[in-house]
GROMACS .gro file of C-alpha atoms in nm:
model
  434
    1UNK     CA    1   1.454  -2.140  -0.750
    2UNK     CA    2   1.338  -1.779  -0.625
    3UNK     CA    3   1.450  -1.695  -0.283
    4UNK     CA    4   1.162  -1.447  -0.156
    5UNK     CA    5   1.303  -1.147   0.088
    6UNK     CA    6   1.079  -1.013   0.397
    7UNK     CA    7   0.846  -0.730   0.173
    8UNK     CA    8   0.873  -0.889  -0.185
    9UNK     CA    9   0.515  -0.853  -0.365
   10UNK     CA   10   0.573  -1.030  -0.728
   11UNK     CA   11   0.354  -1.186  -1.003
   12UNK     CA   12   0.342  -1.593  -0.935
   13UNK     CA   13   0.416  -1.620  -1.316
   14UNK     CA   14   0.755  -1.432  -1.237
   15UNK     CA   15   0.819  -1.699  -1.033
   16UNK     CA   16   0.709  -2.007  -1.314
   17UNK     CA   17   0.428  -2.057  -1.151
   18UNK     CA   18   0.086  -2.158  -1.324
   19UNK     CA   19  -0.214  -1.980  -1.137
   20UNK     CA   20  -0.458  -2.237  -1.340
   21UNK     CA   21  -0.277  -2.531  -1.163
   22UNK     CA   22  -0.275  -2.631  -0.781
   23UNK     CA   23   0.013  -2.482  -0.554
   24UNK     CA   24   0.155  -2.622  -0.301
   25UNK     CA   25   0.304  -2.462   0.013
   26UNK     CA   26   0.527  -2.624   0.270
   27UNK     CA   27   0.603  -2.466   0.617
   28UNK     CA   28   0.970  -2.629   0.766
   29UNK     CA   29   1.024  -2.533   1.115
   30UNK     CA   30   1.271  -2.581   1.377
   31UNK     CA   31   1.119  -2.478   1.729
   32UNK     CA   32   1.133  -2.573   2.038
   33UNK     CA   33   0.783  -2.445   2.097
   34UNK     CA   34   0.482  -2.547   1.985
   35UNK     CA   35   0.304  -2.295   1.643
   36UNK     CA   36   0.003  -2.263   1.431
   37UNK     CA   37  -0.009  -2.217   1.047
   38UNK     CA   38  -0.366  -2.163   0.914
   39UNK     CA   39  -0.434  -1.968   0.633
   40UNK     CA   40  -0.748  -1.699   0.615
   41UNK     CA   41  -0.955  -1.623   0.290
   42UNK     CA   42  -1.072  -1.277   0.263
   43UNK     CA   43  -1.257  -1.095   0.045
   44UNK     CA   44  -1.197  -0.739  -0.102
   45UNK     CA   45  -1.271  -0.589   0.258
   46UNK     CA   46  -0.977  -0.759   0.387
   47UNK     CA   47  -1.274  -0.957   0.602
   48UNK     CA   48  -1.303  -1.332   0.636
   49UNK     CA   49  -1.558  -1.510   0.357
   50UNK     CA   50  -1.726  -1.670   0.722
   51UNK     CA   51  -1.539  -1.897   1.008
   52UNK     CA   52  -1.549  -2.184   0.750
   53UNK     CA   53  -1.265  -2.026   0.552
   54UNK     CA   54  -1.030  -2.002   0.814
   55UNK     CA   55  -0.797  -2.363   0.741
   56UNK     CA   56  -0.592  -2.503   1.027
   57UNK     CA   57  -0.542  -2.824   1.194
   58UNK     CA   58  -0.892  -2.818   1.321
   59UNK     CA   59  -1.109  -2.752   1.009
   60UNK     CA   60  -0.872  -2.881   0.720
   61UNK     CA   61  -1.058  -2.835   0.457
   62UNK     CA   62  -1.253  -2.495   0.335
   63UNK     CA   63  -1.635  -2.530   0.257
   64UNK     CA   64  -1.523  -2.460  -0.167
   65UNK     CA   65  -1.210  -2.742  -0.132
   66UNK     CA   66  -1.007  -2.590  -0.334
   67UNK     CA   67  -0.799  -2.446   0.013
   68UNK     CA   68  -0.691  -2.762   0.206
   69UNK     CA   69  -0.424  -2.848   0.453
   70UNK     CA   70  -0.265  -3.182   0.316
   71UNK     CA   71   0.007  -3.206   0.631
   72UNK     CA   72   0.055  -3.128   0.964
   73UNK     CA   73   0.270  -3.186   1.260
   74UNK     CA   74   0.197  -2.987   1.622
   75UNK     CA   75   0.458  -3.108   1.824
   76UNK     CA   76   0.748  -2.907   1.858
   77UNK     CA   77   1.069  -3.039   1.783
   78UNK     CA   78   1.428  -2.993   1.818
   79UNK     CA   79   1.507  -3.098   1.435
   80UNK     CA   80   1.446  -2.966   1.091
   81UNK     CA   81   1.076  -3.108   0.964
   82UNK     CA   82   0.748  -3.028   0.808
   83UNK     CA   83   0.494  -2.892   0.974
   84UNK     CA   84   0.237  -2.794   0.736
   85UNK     CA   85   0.172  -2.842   0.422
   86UNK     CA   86  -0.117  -2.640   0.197
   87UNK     CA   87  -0.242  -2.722  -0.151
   88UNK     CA   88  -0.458  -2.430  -0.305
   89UNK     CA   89  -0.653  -2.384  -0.610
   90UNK     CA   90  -0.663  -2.055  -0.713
   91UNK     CA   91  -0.834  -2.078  -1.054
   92UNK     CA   92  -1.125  -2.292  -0.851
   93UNK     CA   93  -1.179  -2.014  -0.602
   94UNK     CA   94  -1.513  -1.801  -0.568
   95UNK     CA   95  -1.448  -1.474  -0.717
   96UNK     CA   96  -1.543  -1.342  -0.379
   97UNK     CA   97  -1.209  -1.469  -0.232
   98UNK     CA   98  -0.983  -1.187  -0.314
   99UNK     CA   99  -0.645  -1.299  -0.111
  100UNK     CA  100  -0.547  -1.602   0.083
  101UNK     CA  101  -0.320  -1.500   0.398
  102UNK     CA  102  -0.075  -1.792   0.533
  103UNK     CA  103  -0.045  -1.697   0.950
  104UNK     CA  104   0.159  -1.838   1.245
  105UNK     CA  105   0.063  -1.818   1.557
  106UNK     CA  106   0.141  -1.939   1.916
  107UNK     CA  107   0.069  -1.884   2.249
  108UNK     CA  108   0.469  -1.747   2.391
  109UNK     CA  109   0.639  -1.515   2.196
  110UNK     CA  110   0.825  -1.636   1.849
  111UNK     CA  111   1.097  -1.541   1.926
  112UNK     CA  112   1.215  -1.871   2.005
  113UNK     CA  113   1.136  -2.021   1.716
  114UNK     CA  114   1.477  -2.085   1.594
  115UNK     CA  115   1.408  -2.101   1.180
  116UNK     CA  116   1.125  -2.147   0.931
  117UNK     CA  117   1.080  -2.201   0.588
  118UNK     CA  118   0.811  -2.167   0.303
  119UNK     CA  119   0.882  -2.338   0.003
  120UNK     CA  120   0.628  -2.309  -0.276
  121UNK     CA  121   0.589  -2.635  -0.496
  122UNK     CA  122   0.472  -2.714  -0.840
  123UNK     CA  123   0.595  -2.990  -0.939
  124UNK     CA  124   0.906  -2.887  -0.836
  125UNK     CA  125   0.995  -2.594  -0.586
  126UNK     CA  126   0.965  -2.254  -0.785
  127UNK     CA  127   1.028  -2.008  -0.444
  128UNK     CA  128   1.162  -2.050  -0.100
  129UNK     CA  129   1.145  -1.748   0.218
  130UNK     CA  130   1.349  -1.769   0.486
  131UNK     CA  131   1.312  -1.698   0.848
  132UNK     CA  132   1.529  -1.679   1.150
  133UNK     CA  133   1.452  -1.582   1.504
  134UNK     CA  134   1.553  -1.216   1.455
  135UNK     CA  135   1.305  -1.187   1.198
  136UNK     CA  136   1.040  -1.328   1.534
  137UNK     CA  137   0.999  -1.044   1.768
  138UNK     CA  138   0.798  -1.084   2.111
  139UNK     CA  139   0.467  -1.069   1.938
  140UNK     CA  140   0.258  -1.407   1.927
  141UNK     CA  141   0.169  -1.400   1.538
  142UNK     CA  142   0.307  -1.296   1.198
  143UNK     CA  143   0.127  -1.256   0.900
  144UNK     CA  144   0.394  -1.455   0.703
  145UNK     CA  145   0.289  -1.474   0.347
  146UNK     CA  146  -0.006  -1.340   0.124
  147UNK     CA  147  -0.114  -1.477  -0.206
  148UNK     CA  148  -0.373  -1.199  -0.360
  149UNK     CA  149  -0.475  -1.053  -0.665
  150UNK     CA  150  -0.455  -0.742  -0.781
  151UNK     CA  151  -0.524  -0.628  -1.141
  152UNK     CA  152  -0.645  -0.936  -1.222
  153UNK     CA  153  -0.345  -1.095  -1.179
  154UNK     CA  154  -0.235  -1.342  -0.875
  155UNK     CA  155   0.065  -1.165  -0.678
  156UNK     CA  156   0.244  -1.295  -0.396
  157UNK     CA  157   0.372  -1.097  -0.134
  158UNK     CA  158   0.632  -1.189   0.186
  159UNK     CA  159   0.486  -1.006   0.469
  160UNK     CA  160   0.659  -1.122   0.813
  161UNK     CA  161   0.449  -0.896   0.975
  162UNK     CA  162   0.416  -0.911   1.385
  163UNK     CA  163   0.083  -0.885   1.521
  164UNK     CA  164   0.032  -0.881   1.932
  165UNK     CA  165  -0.219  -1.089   2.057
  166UNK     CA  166  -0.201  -1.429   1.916
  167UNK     CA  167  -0.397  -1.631   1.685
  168UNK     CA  168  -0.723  -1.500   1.839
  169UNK     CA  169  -0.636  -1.150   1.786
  170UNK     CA  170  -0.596  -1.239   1.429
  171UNK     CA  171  -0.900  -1.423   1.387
  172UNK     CA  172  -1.074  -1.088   1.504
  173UNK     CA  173  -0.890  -0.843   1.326
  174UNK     CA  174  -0.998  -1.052   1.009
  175UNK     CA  175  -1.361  -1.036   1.118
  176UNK     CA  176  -1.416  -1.359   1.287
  177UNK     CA  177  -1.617  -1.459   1.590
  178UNK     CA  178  -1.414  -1.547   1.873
  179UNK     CA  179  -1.472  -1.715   2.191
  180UNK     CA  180  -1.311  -1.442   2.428
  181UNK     CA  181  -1.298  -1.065   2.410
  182UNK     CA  182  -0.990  -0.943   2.264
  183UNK     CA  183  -1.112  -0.586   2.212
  184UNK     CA  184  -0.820  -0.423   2.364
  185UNK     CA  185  -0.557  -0.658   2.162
  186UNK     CA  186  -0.389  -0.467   1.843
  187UNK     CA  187  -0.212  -0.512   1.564
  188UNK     CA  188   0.171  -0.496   1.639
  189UNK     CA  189   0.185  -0.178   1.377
  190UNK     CA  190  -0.172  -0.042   1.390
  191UNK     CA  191  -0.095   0.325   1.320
  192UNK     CA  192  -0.426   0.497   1.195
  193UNK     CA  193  -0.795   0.419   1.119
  194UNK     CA  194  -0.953   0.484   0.815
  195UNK     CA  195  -1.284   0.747   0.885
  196UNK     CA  196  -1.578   0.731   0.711
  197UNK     CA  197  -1.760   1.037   0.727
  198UNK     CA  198  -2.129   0.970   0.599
  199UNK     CA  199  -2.263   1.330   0.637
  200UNK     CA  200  -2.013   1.451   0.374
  201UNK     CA  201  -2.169   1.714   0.175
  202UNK     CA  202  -2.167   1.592  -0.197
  203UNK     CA  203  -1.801   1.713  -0.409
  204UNK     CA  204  -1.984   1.872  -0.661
  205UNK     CA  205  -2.234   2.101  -0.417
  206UNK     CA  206  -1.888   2.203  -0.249
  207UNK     CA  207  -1.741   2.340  -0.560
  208UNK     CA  208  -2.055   2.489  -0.709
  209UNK     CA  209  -2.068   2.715  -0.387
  210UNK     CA  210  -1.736   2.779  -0.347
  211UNK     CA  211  -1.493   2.748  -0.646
  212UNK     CA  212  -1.721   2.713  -0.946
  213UNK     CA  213  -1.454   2.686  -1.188
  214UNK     CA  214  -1.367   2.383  -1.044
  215UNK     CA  215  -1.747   2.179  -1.108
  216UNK     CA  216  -1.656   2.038  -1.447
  217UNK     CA  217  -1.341   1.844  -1.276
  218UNK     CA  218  -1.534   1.802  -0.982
  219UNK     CA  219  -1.788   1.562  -1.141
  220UNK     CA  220  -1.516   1.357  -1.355
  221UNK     CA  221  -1.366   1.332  -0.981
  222UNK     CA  222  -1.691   1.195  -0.859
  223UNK     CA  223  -1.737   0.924  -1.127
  224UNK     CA  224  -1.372   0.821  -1.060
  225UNK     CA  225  -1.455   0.816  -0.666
  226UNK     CA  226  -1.779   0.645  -0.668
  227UNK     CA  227  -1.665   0.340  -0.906
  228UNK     CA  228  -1.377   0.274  -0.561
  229UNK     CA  229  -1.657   0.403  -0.322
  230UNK     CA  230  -1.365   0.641  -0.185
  231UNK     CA  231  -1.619   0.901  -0.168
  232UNK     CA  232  -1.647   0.922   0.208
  233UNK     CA  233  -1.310   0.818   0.285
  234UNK     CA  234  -1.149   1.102   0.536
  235UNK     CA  235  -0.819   1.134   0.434
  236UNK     CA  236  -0.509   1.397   0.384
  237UNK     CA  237  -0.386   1.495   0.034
  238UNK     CA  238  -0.060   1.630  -0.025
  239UNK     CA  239   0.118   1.742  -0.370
  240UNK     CA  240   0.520   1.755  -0.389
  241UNK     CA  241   0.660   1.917  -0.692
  242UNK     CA  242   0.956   1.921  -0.871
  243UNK     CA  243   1.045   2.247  -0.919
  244UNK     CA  244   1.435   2.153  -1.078
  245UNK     CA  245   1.506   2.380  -1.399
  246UNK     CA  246   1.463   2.122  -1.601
  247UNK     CA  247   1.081   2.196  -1.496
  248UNK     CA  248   1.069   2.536  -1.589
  249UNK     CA  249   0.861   2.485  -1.901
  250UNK     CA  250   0.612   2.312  -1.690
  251UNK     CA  251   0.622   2.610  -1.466
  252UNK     CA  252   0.614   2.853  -1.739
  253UNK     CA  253   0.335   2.741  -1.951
  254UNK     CA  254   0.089   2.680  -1.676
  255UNK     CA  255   0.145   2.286  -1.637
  256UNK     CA  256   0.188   2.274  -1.268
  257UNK     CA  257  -0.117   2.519  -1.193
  258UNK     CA  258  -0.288   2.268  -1.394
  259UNK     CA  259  -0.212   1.976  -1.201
  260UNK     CA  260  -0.254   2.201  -0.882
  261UNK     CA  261  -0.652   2.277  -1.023
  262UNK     CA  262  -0.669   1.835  -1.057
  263UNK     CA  263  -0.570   1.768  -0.787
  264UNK     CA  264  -0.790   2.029  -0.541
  265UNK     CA  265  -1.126   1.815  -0.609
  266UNK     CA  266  -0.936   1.518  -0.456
  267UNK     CA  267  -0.855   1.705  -0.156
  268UNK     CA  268  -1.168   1.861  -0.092
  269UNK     CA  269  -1.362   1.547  -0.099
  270UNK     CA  270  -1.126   1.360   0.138
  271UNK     CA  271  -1.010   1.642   0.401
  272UNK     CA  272  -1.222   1.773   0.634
  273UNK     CA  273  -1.018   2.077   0.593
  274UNK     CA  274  -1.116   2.073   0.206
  275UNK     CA  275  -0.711   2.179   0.148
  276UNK     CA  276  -0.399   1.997   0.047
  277UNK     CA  277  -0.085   2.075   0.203
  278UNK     CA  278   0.242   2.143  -0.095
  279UNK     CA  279   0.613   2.123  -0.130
  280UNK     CA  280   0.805   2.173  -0.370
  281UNK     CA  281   1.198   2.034  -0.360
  282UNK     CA  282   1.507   2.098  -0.577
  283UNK     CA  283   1.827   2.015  -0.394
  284UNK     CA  284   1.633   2.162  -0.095
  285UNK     CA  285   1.239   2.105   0.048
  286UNK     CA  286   1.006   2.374   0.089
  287UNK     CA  287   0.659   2.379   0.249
  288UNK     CA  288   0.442   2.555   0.099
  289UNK     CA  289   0.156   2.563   0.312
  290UNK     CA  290  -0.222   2.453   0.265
  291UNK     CA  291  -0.406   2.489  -0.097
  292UNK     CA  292  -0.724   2.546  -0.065
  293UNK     CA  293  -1.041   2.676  -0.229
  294UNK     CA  294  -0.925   3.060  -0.114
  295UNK     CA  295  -0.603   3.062  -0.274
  296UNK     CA  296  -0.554   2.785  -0.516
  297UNK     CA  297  -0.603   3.018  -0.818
  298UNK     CA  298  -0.274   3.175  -0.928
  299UNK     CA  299  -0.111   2.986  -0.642
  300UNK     CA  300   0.184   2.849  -0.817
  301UNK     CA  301   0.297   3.227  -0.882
  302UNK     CA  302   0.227   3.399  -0.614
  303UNK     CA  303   0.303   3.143  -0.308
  304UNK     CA  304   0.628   3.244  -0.109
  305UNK     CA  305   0.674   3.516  -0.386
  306UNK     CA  306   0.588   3.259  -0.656
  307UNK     CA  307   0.785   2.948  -0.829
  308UNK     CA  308   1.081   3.111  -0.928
  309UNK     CA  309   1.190   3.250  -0.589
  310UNK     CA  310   1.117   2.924  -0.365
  311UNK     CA  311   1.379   2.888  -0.127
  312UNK     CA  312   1.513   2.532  -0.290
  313UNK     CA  313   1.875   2.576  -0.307
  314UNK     CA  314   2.075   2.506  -0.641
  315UNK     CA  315   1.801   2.338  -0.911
  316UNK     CA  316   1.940   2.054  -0.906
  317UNK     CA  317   1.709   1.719  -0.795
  318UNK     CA  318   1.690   1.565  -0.447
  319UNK     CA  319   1.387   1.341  -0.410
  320UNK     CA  320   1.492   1.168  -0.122
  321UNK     CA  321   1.495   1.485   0.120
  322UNK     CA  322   1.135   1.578   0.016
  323UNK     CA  323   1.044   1.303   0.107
  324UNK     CA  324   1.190   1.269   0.441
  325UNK     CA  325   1.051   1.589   0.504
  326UNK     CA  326   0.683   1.472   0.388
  327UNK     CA  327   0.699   1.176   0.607
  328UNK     CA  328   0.843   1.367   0.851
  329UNK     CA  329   0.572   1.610   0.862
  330UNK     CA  330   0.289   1.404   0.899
  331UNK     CA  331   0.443   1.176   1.188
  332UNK     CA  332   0.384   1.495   1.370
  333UNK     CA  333   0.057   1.573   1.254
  334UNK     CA  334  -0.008   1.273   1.415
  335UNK     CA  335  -0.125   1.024   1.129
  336UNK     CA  336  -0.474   1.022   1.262
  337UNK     CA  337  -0.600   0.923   0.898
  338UNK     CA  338  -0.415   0.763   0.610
  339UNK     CA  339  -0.236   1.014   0.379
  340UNK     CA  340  -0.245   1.069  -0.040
  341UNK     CA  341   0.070   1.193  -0.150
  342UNK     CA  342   0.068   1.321  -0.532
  343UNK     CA  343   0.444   1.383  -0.600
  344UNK     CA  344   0.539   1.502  -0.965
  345UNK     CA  345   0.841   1.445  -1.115
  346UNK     CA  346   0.987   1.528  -1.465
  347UNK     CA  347   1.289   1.292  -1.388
  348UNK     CA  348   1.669   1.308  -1.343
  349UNK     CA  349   1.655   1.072  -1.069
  350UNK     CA  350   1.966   0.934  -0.933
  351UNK     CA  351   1.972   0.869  -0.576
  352UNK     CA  352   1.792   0.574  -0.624
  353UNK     CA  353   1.916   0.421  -0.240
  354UNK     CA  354   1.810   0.694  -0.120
  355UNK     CA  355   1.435   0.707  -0.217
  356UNK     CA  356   1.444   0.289  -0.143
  357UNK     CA  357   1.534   0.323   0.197
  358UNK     CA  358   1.272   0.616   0.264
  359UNK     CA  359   0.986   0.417   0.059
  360UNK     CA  360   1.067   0.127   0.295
  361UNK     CA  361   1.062   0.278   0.580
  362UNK     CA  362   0.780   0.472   0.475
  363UNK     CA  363   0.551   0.151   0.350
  364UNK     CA  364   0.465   0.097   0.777
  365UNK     CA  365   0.308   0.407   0.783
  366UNK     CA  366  -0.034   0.501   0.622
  367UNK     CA  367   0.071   0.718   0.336
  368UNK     CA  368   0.046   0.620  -0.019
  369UNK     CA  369   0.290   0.745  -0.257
  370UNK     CA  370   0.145   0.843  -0.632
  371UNK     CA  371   0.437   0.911  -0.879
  372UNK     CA  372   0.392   1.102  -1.200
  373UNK     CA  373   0.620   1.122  -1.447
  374UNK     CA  374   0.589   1.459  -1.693
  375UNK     CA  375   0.742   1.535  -1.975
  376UNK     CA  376   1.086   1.400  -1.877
  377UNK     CA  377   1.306   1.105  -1.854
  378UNK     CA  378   1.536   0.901  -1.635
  379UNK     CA  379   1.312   0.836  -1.384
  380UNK     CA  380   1.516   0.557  -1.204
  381UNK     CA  381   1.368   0.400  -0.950
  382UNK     CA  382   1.006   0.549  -0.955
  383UNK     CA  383   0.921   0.331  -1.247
  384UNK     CA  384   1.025   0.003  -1.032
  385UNK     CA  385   0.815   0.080  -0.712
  386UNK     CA  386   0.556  -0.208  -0.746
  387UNK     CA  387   0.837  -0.457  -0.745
  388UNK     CA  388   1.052  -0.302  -0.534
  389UNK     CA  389   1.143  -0.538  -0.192
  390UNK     CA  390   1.210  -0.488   0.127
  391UNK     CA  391   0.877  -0.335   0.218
  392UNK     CA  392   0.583  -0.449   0.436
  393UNK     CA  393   0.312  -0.341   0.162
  394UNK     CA  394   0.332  -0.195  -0.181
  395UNK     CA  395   0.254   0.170  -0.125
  396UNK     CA  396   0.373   0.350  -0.409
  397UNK     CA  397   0.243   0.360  -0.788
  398UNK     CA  398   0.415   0.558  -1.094
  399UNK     CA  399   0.271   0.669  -1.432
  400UNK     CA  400   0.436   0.920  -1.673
  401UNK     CA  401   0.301   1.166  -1.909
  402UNK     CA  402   0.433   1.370  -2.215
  403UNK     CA  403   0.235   1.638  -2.135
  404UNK     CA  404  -0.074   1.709  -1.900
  405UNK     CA  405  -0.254   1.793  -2.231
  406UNK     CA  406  -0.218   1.424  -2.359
  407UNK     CA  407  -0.470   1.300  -2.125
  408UNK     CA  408  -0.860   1.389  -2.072
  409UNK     CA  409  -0.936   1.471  -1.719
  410UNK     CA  410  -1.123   1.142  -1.668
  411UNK     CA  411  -0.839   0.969  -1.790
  412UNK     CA  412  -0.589   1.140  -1.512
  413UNK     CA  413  -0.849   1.069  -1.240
  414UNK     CA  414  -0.821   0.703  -1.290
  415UNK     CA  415  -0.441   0.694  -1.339
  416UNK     CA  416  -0.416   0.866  -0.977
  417UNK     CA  417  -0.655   0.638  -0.784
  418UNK     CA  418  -0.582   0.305  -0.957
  419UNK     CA  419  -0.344   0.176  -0.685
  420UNK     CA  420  -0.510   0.367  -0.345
  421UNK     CA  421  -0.789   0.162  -0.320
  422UNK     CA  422  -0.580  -0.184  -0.339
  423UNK     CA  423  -0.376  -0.026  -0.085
  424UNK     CA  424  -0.612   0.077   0.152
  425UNK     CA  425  -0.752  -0.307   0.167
  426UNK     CA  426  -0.380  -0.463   0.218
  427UNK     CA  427  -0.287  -0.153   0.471
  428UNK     CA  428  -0.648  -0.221   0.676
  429UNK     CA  429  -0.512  -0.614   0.678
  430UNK     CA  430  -0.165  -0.543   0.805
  431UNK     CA  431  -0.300  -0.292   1.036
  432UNK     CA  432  -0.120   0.002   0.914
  433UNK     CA  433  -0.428   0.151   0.864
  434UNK     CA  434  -0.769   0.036   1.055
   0.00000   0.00000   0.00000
């Protein structure tokens, strides 16, 4: 049997479990208080399908039956015991359901609830998560565990994430009609809303006026937008690069200008700015200011006295202190809109612990983390990110490249957005970003 820590996102069939076949969740509490467990189907918005998908001891059933609470037990009680059991059908469900979040709720804080468990059944128990009452703070909910796809491919996730408010603030943040007003209730970790900007001059129109070199990637950019509708997200853009000698070929031939010219389009249709802001990191970090459409040409050898005089310290890698310093950086800015982080790497990573414990800390805050891999090896833990635990959400993704030249533009544009949008839905759901 799998035991599932707080932040583990995983396949189901890494845990021997059949998506084609009914599942079967059981909730075991100990409390002396009394707790709801109803589960929410949403679709890709992160919204509720209607009121009728929302299954709890009230409405058992969901309008498609293939969600249905089997079990339940409200009163509190000062032994071990079942409290709720689910049974879901995920091969059954519309294609409109996109994830199926598993909630408790109650009307004092949880933190008196003195254990819970979720053991996941079929035919015998495959997984089992834990909870104790340090894992309850004084919020009135937790979004305990998420069962979504992504890819195609069913993935749990353990989210124990606090929510103020109670089960009504839930049922609003998901998009359902409730009988009060809550409108002053938030998430536990809201941190930033997501603007939409409607009046956004088109990417292409942008460039034509004002970098024109840039038009041809500009409309691959577009196609790649448009197909997530990302094209009127507001958002920041940032590029960290490696700039270790083992990178120097990179450096020398141009590479890194290249990926500098890619990645401008990106930033100019998200920021309001139209500019990125850059580091680049050896043993030390460096900011290297805003890239924009005035100075990205050449800007790899002539920022700070160009590439090879960057105040980095020895040449060595350090991946963990860039990123401090990128996180860093933007909790002052404010975090006012979520952030895209492009960070190149050609490998050499060792501090693994390190870049774990920043990533984790990171994953409550509404950055995503894009890892490339070029022309290098030993990546460590960069190619483990979407499995990694301990987080709230999955906010990193990693692809690697021989060269830059090995891949057509179009190509590159969907390797660097495949994760975001997914992202963006399960941050706006955990209300890391709104």
């Amino acid at each position: 049997m799998n035991h599932l820590t707080v932040g583990q996102r995983t396949p189901l069939n890494n845990l021997a479990i059949d998506d084609t076949a009914p599942i079967t969740l059981k909730f075991t509490r100990q409390s002396p208080i009394e707790m709801d467990i109803s589960c929410f189907a949403l679709d890709a918005a992160g919204k509720l399908i209607n009121d009728d998908y929302m299954v709890f001891y009230n409405q058992p059933t969901s309008p498609c039956g293939q969600i249905k609470l089997t079990h339940y037990e409200s009163q509190p009680t000062a032994n071990k015991g079942i409290q709720a059991e689910f049974e879901v059908n995920l091969s059954k469900l519309g294609a409109n359901i996109d994830s199926l979040f598993f909630v408790l709720s109650a009307d004092t804080p949880l933190n008196q609830i003195q254990s819970l468990d979720i053991g996941i059944w079929q035919q015998s128990q495959k997984a089992q998560a834990e909870y104790q009452v340090a894992d309850f703070a004084q919020q009135q909910a937790s979004m305990l565990m998420q069962i979504y796809r992504k890819g195609g491919v069913w993935r749990l996730a353990n989210v124990a994430q606090g929510f103020n408010g109670g089960l009504a603030a839930i049922v609003q943040h998901f998009g359902g009609d409730v009988a009060e007003d809550h409108s002053d209730t938030v998430p536990a970790q809201t941190i930033a809303p997501a603007k939409i900007n409607t009046s956004k001059v088109p990417l292409e129109k942008v460039m034509l006026e004002k970098a024109p070199k840039l038009v041809n990637l500009a409309k691959k950019a577009t196609i790649s937008l448009e197909k997530r509708q990302l094209q009127q997200l507001t958002a920041k853009v940032a590029l960290v690069l490696d700039a270790s000698g083992s990178m120097n070929r990179q450096y020398k031939q141009g590479r890194v200008q290249e990926v500098v010219n890619r990645l401008l389009p990106l930033a100019v249709s998200f920021d309001d700015d139209q500019a990125l802001d850059c580091w680049a990191f050896a043993r030390d970090p460096q900011y290297l200011g805003e890239i924009g459409l005035s100075n990205y040409e050449g800007f790899i050898d002539n920022a700070h006295g160009g590439w090879r005089k960057w105040a980095l310290g020895p040449r060595i890698n350090n991946e963990a202190e860039v990123m401090k310093a990128v996180t860093e950086f933007y909790q002052k800015d404010g975090l006012d809109v979520p952030v895209y982080i492009l960070f190149i790497s050609d490998g050499g990573v060792s501090d693994n612990r390190g870049i774990t414990r920043v990533m984790t800390e990171a994953a409550n805050l509404p950055m995503f983390w894009q890892f490339v891999g070029l022309g290098g090896r030993g990546y460590g833990i960069l190619k483990k990110l979407d499995d990694m635990t301990g987080r709230v959400i999955d906010n990193c993704d990693f692809f690697e490249l021989d060269d830059l030249n090995d891949i057509s533009e179009e190509a590159l544009y969907e390797n660097m957005l495949e994760e975001f949008p997914s992202w963006l839905k399960e941050a706006k759901q955990l209300g890391i970003v709104q």
